[in-house]
Structures are given as C-alpha cells and as structure tokens.
Amino acid sequence: MPANEPRTRLTRSRLRNLVVLATAAACAAAVASVPAQADGPLYTRAGAPVDLRVKDLLKRMTLDEKIGQMDQIAVARIQGDCEWSGGALNESCMKTVLADYPVGSVISGGGMAPAKNTPQDWATMVNAVQKYAITNSRLHIPIVYGVDGVHGHNNVLGATIFPHQIGLGATWDPGTVHDSAAATARAVAATGIDWNFAPVADLARDQRWGRYYETYGEDPLLAGTLAAAAVDGAEHAKGAKRVAATVKHFGGYSEPANGHDRVPADVSIRYLQDTLLPSYKQAVQSGAKSVMVNSGAVNGVPATASTYLLTKVLRQQWGFKGVTVSDWEDVRALQTRYKIAADYPEAIALAVNAGLDMAMEPYFAKEWSQGLRTAVDRRLVSQRRIDEAVSRILKMKFELGLFEHPYVDAAKADAAVNGADTGLARTAAAESQVLLRNEGGVLPVSPSAKRIVVAGSYADDINDQAGGWTIGWQGVPDGVTLPGTTILKGIREAAPAGTEVVQAKTADDAVAQAKNADLTIVVVGEKAAAEGAADSPRPELAADQQALVKSLKASGKPVVTVVVAGRPLVLGDAEGTQGLLMSWLPGTEGGHAVADVLFGKVNPSGRMPVSWPRNIGDEPMYYQQLPGTNGGPESSYDPLYAFGAGLSYTTYSFDALTADTKGVKVTVSNTGARDGDLVVPVYASRPVSDVLAPARKLVAFTKVHLRAGEHRTVRLDFAKSALAVTPGDIDGSGTPRVERGTYTFTAGDKSADVVLR
C-alpha cells in the first residue's frame, strides 16, 4: 500500500500492535550480530577485503535494488499514518519503503523521534527499522540511519546538548571540538544510528543568514581546522561503534545573495576557490566518509546539479572517495524550484550524472525508484554510473560494520546517553565564552558583592539557551522541558555564601532592584530558530531589550551584559555596559559555564570567530574584506569587535618573533597573576600583490596554556597552500598558486618579513 494512501482507524490500530510486537522482538535480538558465512557469498565474509565484498554484492543486485540504495527516506514516512504524524512504526509503510522499494537509508529529520523520546526508545526504533530492512530484503542489506547531531545527540530528550558550532569556533581549540564530536558520536551510536550529518564547514560572513550559528566562524583556516577535528573525533570515537561524519554544505552555501537561507549565491571564481572551498577541503581530506551537497545555487547552477563541484573539484582535485548525499528534497527541487529539469526523471539524471550518490528524497520512495528507472530507460543515466554510486554506499556500510553488527543493545542506551559528558559540555561552553568589555575590572564578580540582580528574560530560558536543532527542528517544542542549567540557576549555584541573587521579574522591577544592587547581570538574546525561520534582515538586539539595558545603565550601578545568541547583534542603546560577555548558544551546561566565567572559576579564553558589526547595514562583514577607494564611514573593515577579539583575567605579551618559509617561532608570556589559555594566531600579508588581497590572512594558530609569569616559545608551521591566490584577470581562470615576493607574518604586535622565491 503506498505510503500516502488513507487507512481505516481499525487497520492503523492493528498495524501499530504488530509493530510493537516486532519492535520488542528486535530489542531482544539487538545485541546479536549477523553471523558471517565462511562458506557463503563473499560479501557475507567479515574477513574479506571491503572492495571485494562490494564487488561481489553489487553483481548479485538487480537494477531496482541498486536504485533503492541511492534513496534516503524520512522515518516519519513509516510512522503512525505515514503522513508526518509520528508515533509507532507502521508495518505496511515499512513494507513499501524497505521491501517494495528497498531504500538504502532512513533519516530522522529534526524532531522526528519515536513515540516516546528516550534513548532506549530511539535504539528500539532504529533496531526495528534495521531488522525489517535486513529481514525483508532479498540480499539482507542493512540500511544506514542518519540524523543531524549538530551539537550533541540533539534530537534525544535527556542527551547532553553541547554549544552550537559558532560557540565551539570561539574556543579556537581543535581538541575541544574533537572531543565534543566524539562525545556526540558515542551518544548517536548508542541509539543505533551510524551516520551523522555534521560538521558544517560553511563560513559565517553575513549576520542576516539563519544558519550563521551552525558554522565555526568566518575564516577558512579556522573553520576548516575545526571541521577537520570534528570529523576525526566523530569517526574515531573511543568506546563506540563506527559513525560516519558528513562535511556540509558543499560548497558556498553560506553566501546567499540577500542573506536569506537558500537564496542563490553569485560569487567570483577567485573568491570561490581561494576563500569558500578551502574549509570543505580541509575537512574532507581529514577522512570524512560523506559530503552533503549545498541546497542552494552558485553562479546560476544548483550545487546538486554541478559537475564542477561534485566531480571536478571534490573527486578529481581533492580525491574524495566517499558518499555524496543531497540535502532535503533537493533533487526534486531541480524540477520544482529551480526549473532546470522538465520532469523528475530528468532532475534525477542531472544530479546523479553530476556526481550525487544518494538523494535525501524524504517523501516518496516509489517515485524515486520509478524516476531513476525511467531515467535509465531514457538513457539519461548509465548503469555504470549507478554501479559507481551504489559501490560507494555499500563500501560505507561495510566500513561501518553494518553487515556484521547492525543492532545495538537498546537496554544500555539510557545509561550511555542521559547526562553523558556533561563535564566536557561545561568545559566546551566555558571555553566558548568571549569577554569583550571589562571596564574597571567589574569581572570576575567581586567577593564583596552582596546583592546581585539578574535581569532579562533569557536568564532563565533553557530552551533559547540551547537554540535551534534541539529536540525539534526549530528548537525545543512547546510543552517540552529540556534538562539543563539556565544562567540564572548557574549564577545562584556559583554565588558565594552570603551573596543574595535576586531575579527581576519585569523590566521595571529590574530597574528598581538595580538601584540597591552591587551588580546587575542582564541576559539578552534572540529566540531559537533554524534555517529560513532564523533569517534576520535586521540582526540587532530587540528594542525592548535595548531599552532595558539602557535603563539599567542609567541606574549608576555596574552592569554586565550577557548575550545569548547565534550571531553578533547590533547592540544600539545596549552598548557600553561595564561588562560584555558573548555566550553564543552554550547548550544545557551553559548556565554553569557562564557562571564559571562570571565568578572567576574559569579565566575566559574565547576569541571572536567572527566580526561584530557596529551598525545595521554593515552586513556582510568579515575581516578579509578587500581594500577599496571609498573613504566613507564604515566602508572599510570597521567592526565593533574584530575577528579574534577577546579579553582575559590576566595579561599576555608577544615577544620575539622569527619567520621562515615554513612557519614562525614566537615567544609568548603570561604577564599577569592568573593562569590562562592564550590563542596565538599568525597572519600573513603582502606589501604588493598581483590581485587584490586582504590586509591580513590567518595562516596558522594554536592555543597555549600559560601559568602566571610563564614564558614559552612556540613554533607554528603553515602549509604554503595557505598563501595561495588565484592569479589572472577578472575571469579568475587560473589555478591557485603562491606568488613570489615578500610576505609579512604577524603574531600579536610582532612581525617579520620572509621572501618566497
């Protein structure tokens, strides 16, 4: 029965009962492995080389079975009434999706959970889907199950929610990013899921864009290094079965022309090659098993249909061997939205021939199978190209161990996920805090402060603190309570004995209470949202929040502003408080982390991974803005807080610096009275360049722990490719190369020149 046909209430009830029984059976068998057959087909032999197993299985498959492997369907199509109602798995629709048109993958999109959202129920559901697929496919091929675990296992109630990527970008710490991704992989794996659609390797250069907070920052090297660390952490997590990482959204997704998500980008080939693509390349070449394709269009061509991106760059230039997958319904969009295909078979042909291996066709398994079959019959797609795509999919499944170990022990899922790695999440959130103002040493909070007023609606709002992609797609759904620590709760727990912490209930109450306070902490921010719903044509602090902060400033008492948001917000009348702490979207341990910094338990080490505009209209903004001849206000790079900005509770100095053709050596010192962690960035610039070049370019960075009074000399090497630019005229038709001549390398206030010959 097709997934979209109505059913009687009685039939639905019977089917749900059958699925409950089947699910229970799957749980009982979850820890069992599929036995290897020493004398069976080669593909069933666990010890055989993967490439030989793939070839053996491929030659046994029919065309229809191969076509099914190239499809990924949303789990909602096999739940409840199979029309996005959720609930228990539906046997009839599982038959359609997993047997009649045997799809190769299932995805739980944002908010698509089992009927009861617990780790054990997730594992039970995934086991049941997997068991049905294996049992009811002729060759017993397992599915690969996907999820967007972008800041922890964020769809699962009870899982620890890490800071969103923009906050992790502020740590400038590949080790923290690696460990956070590994923790996410362990949680994902414990629920039976083996494909995670993270990390994001896009750049954040336009504050209006709704997915700004999903990136690691505006700089290609910073974003690429951290994305590569996330890939390595996810795919080599200790204590977990294998999980495939996904580099997304390849490529140039973050450049919508008007700042709105999925609006086409129009960029020069030089900017594409030199700036937008390197972060993906670094992440891909760290060993990622899959790449998700940009939903948008670049220079008039939808990325899903771009042979240049998916074959020439990704395969031929970068040597990627893994699986490419589209984003949500993007193959169909070639026909329905972009209108570059006359019908669905033609749209499928455009994507597959460009280099797409799997389509996230979340709605219609039958239409996908019939569409690709029609494309083959019309000779639009060759069976050789299908074999190539399916070989990559099967290889990933073999490498993930799905043929031998397709199930997990659902009974262990709750213990493995609930509250796991909260210490790491707290550390990551604390490292992500960026202290931007600290006039008069208002922070850390003085022990003599006996009355602290906490104001602002975001102070006690765990849901917006976690942000979008948390339990639901757009954030925590109404009626759901997210376990975690709000900033208000964190402050109350951290305040020393004898210090009164008062929560102001309204703006007027806050102003009244502040008059008798030693310190007011006002927490401001923006509502949780995702993708297009998170677009912000005017990325500024809301007027009522600006008014609140302005009134608190007028009280004459010290005010510290804490910003909980996925992007820098133009502060307007809220600018100029004695303290300013950018907290990003710090997750379920964010309240503890913010308090750790406010009260001095943690010395802030976060640095801005993006630039903070002074005024609305300065978007897009990034430190690599090219020079021009306009001398008007803010026509050049003139941020409120620059890329790399951030304060500490100690002081640092950069001393002797030397440079050669491979890197720099610099001595750094902690000249203050507290231990701390110092971000050491190295920038390159050119006095003269054949093409326009930014004033400086990040080519290396590290993070160094320095005890109070300690001096240390560090060596930072860089790849010469980090200096490459695309030569030539406006057409940018050349191959990126390193120009000869003088380069100036800078770290802190020290610099040295090197001549590259």
CSV table of C-alpha atoms in Angstrom, one decimal, residues 50-51 53-55 57-58 61 66 69-70 104 141-142 144 195 244 288-291 293 307 309-312 314-316 319-325 351-358 383-400 402-403:
chain,number,residue,atom,x,y,z
A,50,VAL,CA,35.9,-4.5,1.6
A,51,ASP,CA,36.4,-3.8,-2.1
A,53,ARG,CA,32.8,-7.7,-0.8
A,54,VAL,CA,31.4,-4.6,-2.5
A,55,LYS,CA,32.0,-6.1,-6.0
A,57,LEU,CA,27.4,-7.9,-3.6
A,58,LEU,CA,27.0,-5.4,-6.4
A,61,MET,CA,21.9,-7.0,-7.1
A,66,LYS,CA,20.7,-0.7,-6.7
A,69,GLN,CA,20.2,2.0,-2.2
A,70,MET,CA,20.5,5.5,-3.6
A,104,GLY,CA,19.4,2.3,1.4
A,141,ILE,CA,21.4,-5.5,3.0
A,142,PRO,CA,21.3,-3.2,6.1
A,144,VAL,CA,22.4,3.3,7.2
A,195,TRP,CA,25.5,8.4,10.1
A,244,ALA,CA,30.2,8.3,9.6
A,288,ALA,CA,35.2,12.2,6.1
A,289,LYS,CA,33.1,9.3,4.8
A,290,SER,CA,30.4,11.5,3.3
A,291,VAL,CA,29.7,15.0,2.0
A,293,VAL,CA,25.7,19.0,-1.0
A,307,THR,CA,29.5,18.6,-12.2
A,309,LEU,CA,31.7,20.9,-7.7
A,310,LEU,CA,30.7,17.2,-7.3
A,311,THR,CA,33.1,15.7,-9.8
A,312,LYS,CA,35.9,18.0,-10.9
A,314,LEU,CA,35.5,17.0,-5.0
A,315,ARG,CA,36.5,13.8,-6.8
A,316,GLN,CA,39.2,14.8,-9.3
A,319,GLY,CA,40.4,12.7,-4.3
A,320,PHE,CA,37.3,12.2,-2.2
A,321,LYS,CA,36.2,8.5,-2.3
A,322,GLY,CA,33.2,8.6,0.0
A,323,VAL,CA,29.4,9.1,-0.4
A,324,THR,CA,27.8,12.3,-1.6
A,325,VAL,CA,24.2,12.9,-0.4
A,351,ALA,CA,22.0,15.2,-10.1
A,352,VAL,CA,23.3,11.6,-10.5
A,353,ASN,CA,25.4,12.5,-13.6
A,354,ALA,CA,26.9,15.5,-11.8
A,355,GLY,CA,28.2,13.1,-9.1
A,356,LEU,CA,25.4,12.7,-6.5
A,357,ASP,CA,25.4,9.2,-4.9
A,358,MET,CA,22.3,9.4,-2.6
A,383,GLN,CA,24.0,1.7,-15.2
A,384,ARG,CA,27.7,2.2,-14.9
A,385,ARG,CA,27.2,5.5,-13.1
A,386,ILE,CA,24.6,3.8,-10.8
A,387,ASP,CA,27.1,1.0,-10.0
A,388,GLU,CA,29.6,3.6,-9.1
A,389,ALA,CA,27.3,5.4,-6.7
A,390,VAL,CA,26.0,2.1,-5.1
A,391,SER,CA,29.5,0.9,-4.7
A,392,ARG,CA,30.4,3.9,-2.6
A,393,ILE,CA,27.2,3.5,-0.5
A,394,LEU,CA,27.9,-0.2,0.1
A,395,LYS,CA,31.5,0.5,0.9
A,396,MET,CA,30.5,2.9,3.7
A,397,LYS,CA,28.1,0.3,5.1
A,398,PHE,CA,30.8,-2.4,5.1
A,399,GLU,CA,33.3,0.0,6.7
A,400,LEU,CA,30.8,0.9,9.4
A,402,LEU,CA,26.7,-2.8,9.5
A,403,PHE,CA,26.7,-6.2,7.9
